[in-house]
Coordinates of C-alpha atoms and ligand atoms in Angstrom, one line a residue:
M1 CA -34.2 -33.0 15.0
Q2 CA -31.7 -32.1 17.7
L3 CA -28.8 -32.3 15.3
S4 CA -30.5 -29.9 12.9
F5 CA -31.3 -27.6 15.8
F6 CA -27.6 -27.4 16.7
I7 CA -26.6 -26.9 13.1
S8 CA -28.9 -24.1 12.7
V9 CA -27.8 -22.4 16.0
F10 CA -24.2 -22.8 14.8
L11 CA -25.0 -21.4 11.4
C12 CA -26.8 -18.4 12.9
A13 CA -23.9 -17.7 15.2
F14 CA -21.6 -18.0 12.2
L15 CA -23.6 -15.8 10.0
N16 CA -23.9 -13.2 12.8
V17 CA -20.1 -13.0 13.0
V18 CA -19.8 -12.7 9.2
L19 CA -22.7 -10.2 9.0
A20 CA -21.3 -8.2 11.9
A21 CA -17.9 -8.0 10.1
D22 CA -19.7 -6.8 7.0
A23 CA -21.7 -4.2 8.9
R24 CA -18.7 -2.8 10.5
S25 CA -17.0 -2.4 7.3
S26 CA -19.8 -1.0 5.3
D27 CA -18.2 2.4 5.4
P28 CA -14.5 1.8 5.5
A29 CA -12.0 4.6 5.2
V30 CA -9.4 4.5 2.4
I31 CA -6.0 6.1 3.0
M32 CA -3.9 6.5 -0.1
V33 CA -0.1 7.1 0.0
P34 CA 2.0 8.0 -3.0
G35 CA 5.5 6.9 -3.7
A36 CA 8.8 8.8 -3.7
F37 CA 8.9 12.0 -5.7
H38 CA 5.1 12.1 -6.0
S39 CA 2.4 14.3 -4.7
P40 CA -0.9 12.8 -3.4
E41 CA -2.6 14.3 -6.5
V42 CA -1.7 11.0 -8.3
F43 CA -4.6 9.5 -6.4
E44 CA -7.2 12.0 -7.5
K45 CA -8.7 9.8 -10.4
V46 CA -9.1 6.9 -8.0
K47 CA -10.5 9.1 -5.2
R48 CA -13.1 10.4 -7.5
R49 CA -14.1 6.9 -8.6
L50 CA -14.3 5.7 -5.0
A51 CA -16.5 8.7 -4.1
Q52 CA -18.8 7.7 -7.0
A53 CA -18.9 4.2 -5.4
N54 CA -20.2 5.8 -2.2
Y55 CA -17.0 5.7 -0.2
K56 CA -17.3 8.6 2.2
F57 CA -14.0 8.6 4.1
L58 CA -11.1 9.2 1.6
D59 CA -7.8 10.5 2.5
T60 CA -4.6 11.0 0.6
V61 CA -1.3 11.7 2.4
A62 CA 1.4 14.1 1.3
L63 CA 4.7 12.5 2.4
P64 CA 6.9 15.0 4.3
S65 CA 10.0 13.3 2.7
V66 CA 8.9 14.6 -0.8
G67 CA 10.3 18.1 -1.1
H68 CA 11.9 18.1 2.4
V69 CA 15.1 16.6 3.7
V70 CA 13.7 14.5 6.6
G71 CA 14.0 10.9 7.8
R72 CA 11.3 8.2 7.5
Q73 CA 9.5 8.8 10.8
P74 CA 7.6 12.0 9.6
D75 CA 6.2 9.9 6.7
I76 CA 5.1 7.2 9.1
D77 CA 3.6 9.7 11.5
A78 CA 1.7 11.5 8.7
V79 CA 0.0 8.2 7.8
K80 CA -0.6 7.2 11.5
S81 CA -2.3 10.5 12.3
V82 CA -4.9 9.9 9.6
L83 CA -5.1 6.2 10.4
Y84 CA -5.8 6.6 14.0
K85 CA -8.3 9.4 13.4
H86 CA -10.5 6.8 11.6
L87 CA -9.8 3.8 13.9
N88 CA -10.7 5.9 17.0
L89 CA -14.0 6.8 15.4
G90 CA -14.7 3.1 14.9
R91 CA -14.1 3.1 11.2
D92 CA -12.3 0.2 9.5
V93 CA -9.5 1.2 7.2
V94 CA -8.0 0.1 3.9
L95 CA -4.5 1.4 3.3
V96 CA -3.3 1.8 -0.3
G97 CA 0.3 2.6 -1.2
N98 CA 2.3 3.0 -4.3
S99 CA 5.9 2.1 -4.5
Y100 CA 7.8 3.6 -1.5
G101 CA 4.4 4.5 -0.1
C102 CA 4.0 0.8 0.6
T103 CA 7.0 0.8 2.8
V104 CA 5.5 3.7 4.8
I105 CA 2.0 2.1 5.3
G106 CA 3.7 -1.2 6.2
E107 CA 5.5 0.5 9.1
A108 CA 2.5 2.7 10.1
V109 CA 0.3 -0.3 10.9
K110 CA 2.7 -1.8 13.4
G111 CA 0.6 -2.6 16.5
A112 CA -2.6 -1.4 14.9
P113 CA -5.9 -3.4 15.4
R114 CA -6.5 -5.8 12.5
Y115 CA -8.6 -8.5 10.9
S116 CA -5.9 -11.2 10.9
A117 CA -5.0 -12.6 7.5
S118 CA -4.4 -16.0 8.8
S119 CA -7.2 -16.6 11.3
S120 CA -10.9 -15.8 11.0
S121 CA -11.3 -15.9 14.8
A122 CA -9.9 -12.4 14.8
V123 CA -13.4 -11.3 13.6
V124 CA -14.7 -11.4 17.1
A125 CA -11.5 -10.3 18.9
G126 CA -10.5 -6.8 19.9
P127 CA -12.3 -3.9 21.3
E128 CA -15.5 -3.4 19.5
A129 CA -15.7 0.4 19.5
R130 CA -12.5 0.7 17.6
G131 CA -12.1 0.2 13.9
R132 CA -9.7 -2.3 12.4
I133 CA -7.4 -2.5 9.5
I134 CA -9.0 -4.5 6.7
S135 CA -6.1 -4.7 4.2
L136 CA -3.1 -3.1 2.8
V137 CA -2.9 -2.8 -1.0
Y138 CA 0.5 -2.5 -2.4
L139 CA 0.5 -1.0 -5.9
S140 CA 4.0 -1.9 -7.3
G141 CA 5.4 -2.0 -3.8
Y142 CA 9.0 -1.0 -3.2
I143 CA 9.3 -2.6 0.2
P144 CA 11.6 -3.9 2.8
T145 CA 12.6 -7.6 2.6
I146 CA 12.2 -10.1 5.5
Q147 CA 16.0 -10.4 5.5
E148 CA 16.7 -6.7 6.1
V149 CA 14.1 -6.4 8.8
E150 CA 15.1 -9.5 10.7
H151 CA 18.8 -8.8 10.2
P152 CA 19.1 -5.1 9.9
E153 CA 22.9 -5.3 9.9
T154 CA 22.7 -7.0 6.4
K155 CA 20.7 -4.2 4.9
Q156 CA 22.4 -2.5 2.0
D157 CA 22.8 1.2 1.3
I158 CA 20.2 2.1 -1.4
H159 CA 22.9 3.5 -3.5
H160 CA 23.6 -0.1 -4.4
V161 CA 20.1 -1.6 -4.7
S162 CA 17.7 1.1 -5.8
P163 CA 16.1 1.5 -9.3
A164 CA 18.5 2.9 -11.9
L165 CA 16.5 6.1 -12.1
F166 CA 17.4 7.2 -8.6
N167 CA 19.7 10.2 -8.9
Y168 CA 21.7 10.9 -5.7
H169 CA 22.7 14.4 -4.7
D170 CA 24.8 13.4 -1.8
N171 CA 25.7 16.9 -0.5
S172 CA 22.1 18.0 -0.2
G173 CA 20.5 14.7 0.9
E174 CA 18.1 14.8 -2.0
V175 CA 17.3 12.1 -4.5
T176 CA 15.7 12.9 -7.8
A177 CA 14.0 10.6 -10.4
D178 CA 16.2 11.5 -13.4
G179 CA 19.2 9.2 -12.9
D180 CA 18.7 7.1 -16.0
E181 CA 18.9 8.7 -19.4
D182 CA 17.4 5.7 -21.1
L183 CA 14.5 5.6 -18.6
P184 CA 13.3 9.1 -17.9
P185 CA 10.2 9.3 -15.6
Q186 CA 8.0 9.4 -18.6
K187 CA 9.1 5.8 -19.3
A188 CA 10.0 4.6 -15.8
F189 CA 6.7 5.7 -14.2
Y190 CA 4.1 6.6 -16.9
N191 CA 4.7 4.4 -19.8
F192 CA 1.0 3.8 -20.2
L193 CA 0.0 7.4 -20.4
P194 CA -0.2 9.6 -23.5
A195 CA 3.0 11.6 -24.0
K196 CA 1.4 14.9 -22.9
E197 CA 0.1 13.5 -19.7
A198 CA 3.4 11.7 -19.0
D199 CA 5.2 15.1 -19.4
Y200 CA 2.7 16.8 -17.1
W201 CA 3.2 14.3 -14.3
T202 CA 6.9 14.3 -14.8
S203 CA 6.9 18.1 -14.4
K204 CA 5.2 17.7 -11.0
L205 CA 7.9 15.4 -9.5
R206 CA 10.0 16.7 -6.6
F207 CA 13.0 15.4 -4.8
S208 CA 12.8 12.8 -2.1
S209 CA 14.8 12.7 1.0
F210 CA 17.7 10.2 1.0
N211 CA 17.3 9.5 4.7
A212 CA 13.7 8.6 4.3
L213 CA 14.4 6.2 1.4
N214 CA 17.5 4.6 3.0
A215 CA 16.0 4.0 6.5
T216 CA 15.7 0.5 7.8
A217 CA 12.2 -0.8 8.3
T218 CA 11.4 -2.3 11.8
Y219 CA 8.2 -4.2 11.0
L220 CA 6.8 -6.7 8.4
P221 CA 3.0 -6.5 8.0
Y222 CA 3.0 -9.2 5.3
T223 CA 4.1 -12.3 7.2
G224 CA 0.7 -13.1 8.6
D225 CA -0.4 -10.1 10.7
F226 CA -2.3 -8.3 8.0
E227 CA -4.0 -9.1 4.8
V228 CA -1.5 -7.6 2.3
V229 CA -2.3 -7.5 -1.4
Y230 CA 0.6 -7.1 -3.8
V231 CA -0.4 -5.7 -7.2
I232 CA 2.1 -6.4 -9.9
G233 CA 2.2 -4.1 -13.0
S234 CA 2.9 -6.2 -16.0
Q235 CA 4.7 -3.3 -17.8
D236 CA 6.2 -1.7 -14.7
K237 CA 9.7 -0.3 -15.5
S238 CA 10.6 0.8 -12.0
V239 CA 9.7 -2.3 -10.0
P240 CA 9.4 -4.8 -12.9
P241 CA 7.4 -8.0 -12.4
A242 CA 10.6 -10.1 -11.9
W243 CA 11.7 -7.9 -9.0
A244 CA 8.2 -7.9 -7.5
Q245 CA 8.2 -11.6 -7.7
T246 CA 11.3 -11.7 -5.5
F247 CA 9.3 -10.0 -2.7
I248 CA 6.4 -12.4 -3.2
D249 CA 8.6 -15.6 -3.3
Q250 CA 10.4 -14.8 0.0
P251 CA 10.0 -17.7 2.4
G252 CA 7.5 -16.6 5.0
A253 CA 5.8 -13.9 2.9
K254 CA 2.0 -14.2 2.7
F255 CA 0.8 -12.0 0.0
T256 CA -2.5 -12.1 -1.9
V257 CA -1.2 -11.4 -5.4
E258 CA -3.0 -9.5 -8.2
Q259 CA -1.8 -8.6 -11.7
L260 CA -2.7 -5.5 -13.6
D261 CA -1.8 -4.7 -17.2
A262 CA -0.2 -1.5 -16.0
D263 CA 2.9 0.6 -15.5
H264 CA 4.4 1.7 -12.2
V265 CA 1.9 4.5 -11.3
S266 CA -1.3 2.5 -12.1
M267 CA -3.5 4.9 -10.2
L268 CA -3.0 7.3 -13.2
S269 CA -3.0 4.8 -16.1
K270 CA -5.6 2.3 -14.8
P271 CA -7.8 4.2 -12.3
K272 CA -10.9 2.0 -12.9
E273 CA -9.0 -1.3 -12.3
V274 CA -7.2 0.1 -9.3
T275 CA -10.5 1.3 -7.8
D276 CA -12.0 -2.1 -8.4
L277 CA -9.2 -3.7 -6.5
I278 CA -9.6 -1.3 -3.6
V279 CA -13.3 -2.2 -3.5
K280 CA -12.6 -5.9 -3.6
Y281 CA -10.2 -5.7 -0.7
S282 CA -12.3 -3.4 1.4
R283 CA -14.2 -6.4 2.8
P284 CA -12.6 -8.4 5.5
F285 CA -11.3 -11.8 4.3
A286 CA -11.9 -10.9 0.7
H287 CA -9.1 -13.4 -0.1
V288 CA -11.0 -16.4 1.3
R289 CA -14.3 -15.4 -0.3
V290 CA -15.5 -16.5 -3.8
Ligands
NAG1 C1 22.1 3.9 4.4 O1 21.7 2.7 5.1 C2 22.7 1.8 5.3 C3 22.1 0.5 5.8 O2 21.2 0.6 6.8 C4 23.7 2.4 6.2 O3 24.8 1.5 6.5 C5 24.3 3.6 5.5 O4 25.2 4.3 6.4 C6 23.2 4.6 5.1 N1 23.7 5.6 4.2 C7 23.9 6.8 4.6 C8 24.6 7.7 3.6 O5 23.5 7.3 5.7

């Protein structure tokens, strides 16, 4: 009798915590950040689907380093300004990045309030009025390694380690996506799209700033601080699965891994599947639920 009383009290307390977490996140904001060379328009299909699924707070971010010669900080600040607008209004947030956009969101969340990926006790911690970050979703992330953040002196110039399609215009500080004749953007980014659509999106590409792409990251969100979901595109020609796997296999990395039958810019080729993943990871602790 007494034991069952305590069990039910405990269960109620536990459920309250879980339900409170759900209630807080019933209307999460979703912030979507494109990769190098890309405009935020590449998220429009996904944004429309999220709106149909009753998501009310949807933001895409135009990276200042696309079309302007700037460093990485303006990219980070652009994401932070949208992020803190939502957090300060008490809204929980899911951040979605594609390619280099994952590098930017990973840096933008440094010091931000979170649902810890490794400990469920974080559910009841932190100031209640403020929103928290639920998860980061990396679509084909082109991201810093643990090694280069912990030992910045070992980080290589991207001239030596970038995808072959990067075309460096060293006198202007611009990088374009047409560096590989055998792998034009139509094939490197959009190999799942019909030819006409691939041509259209290729025509929209702009230069990225070398200094933004070559900057050294200062923070790792994926070693336990945040829930970070790495989505591998099985036919990704820019960050192919084998390369993505090297990020995932790093000792100390704690990704939740998802696979999509997709190319590099999966928001355009697989908008339904990408939307489903965002929905799945817009609940705290999605990775420990069945
Ligand atoms: C690119 O980054 C590397 C490593 O951080 C640095 O040594 C190099 O000077 C940078 N390249 C240029 C051209 O600024």
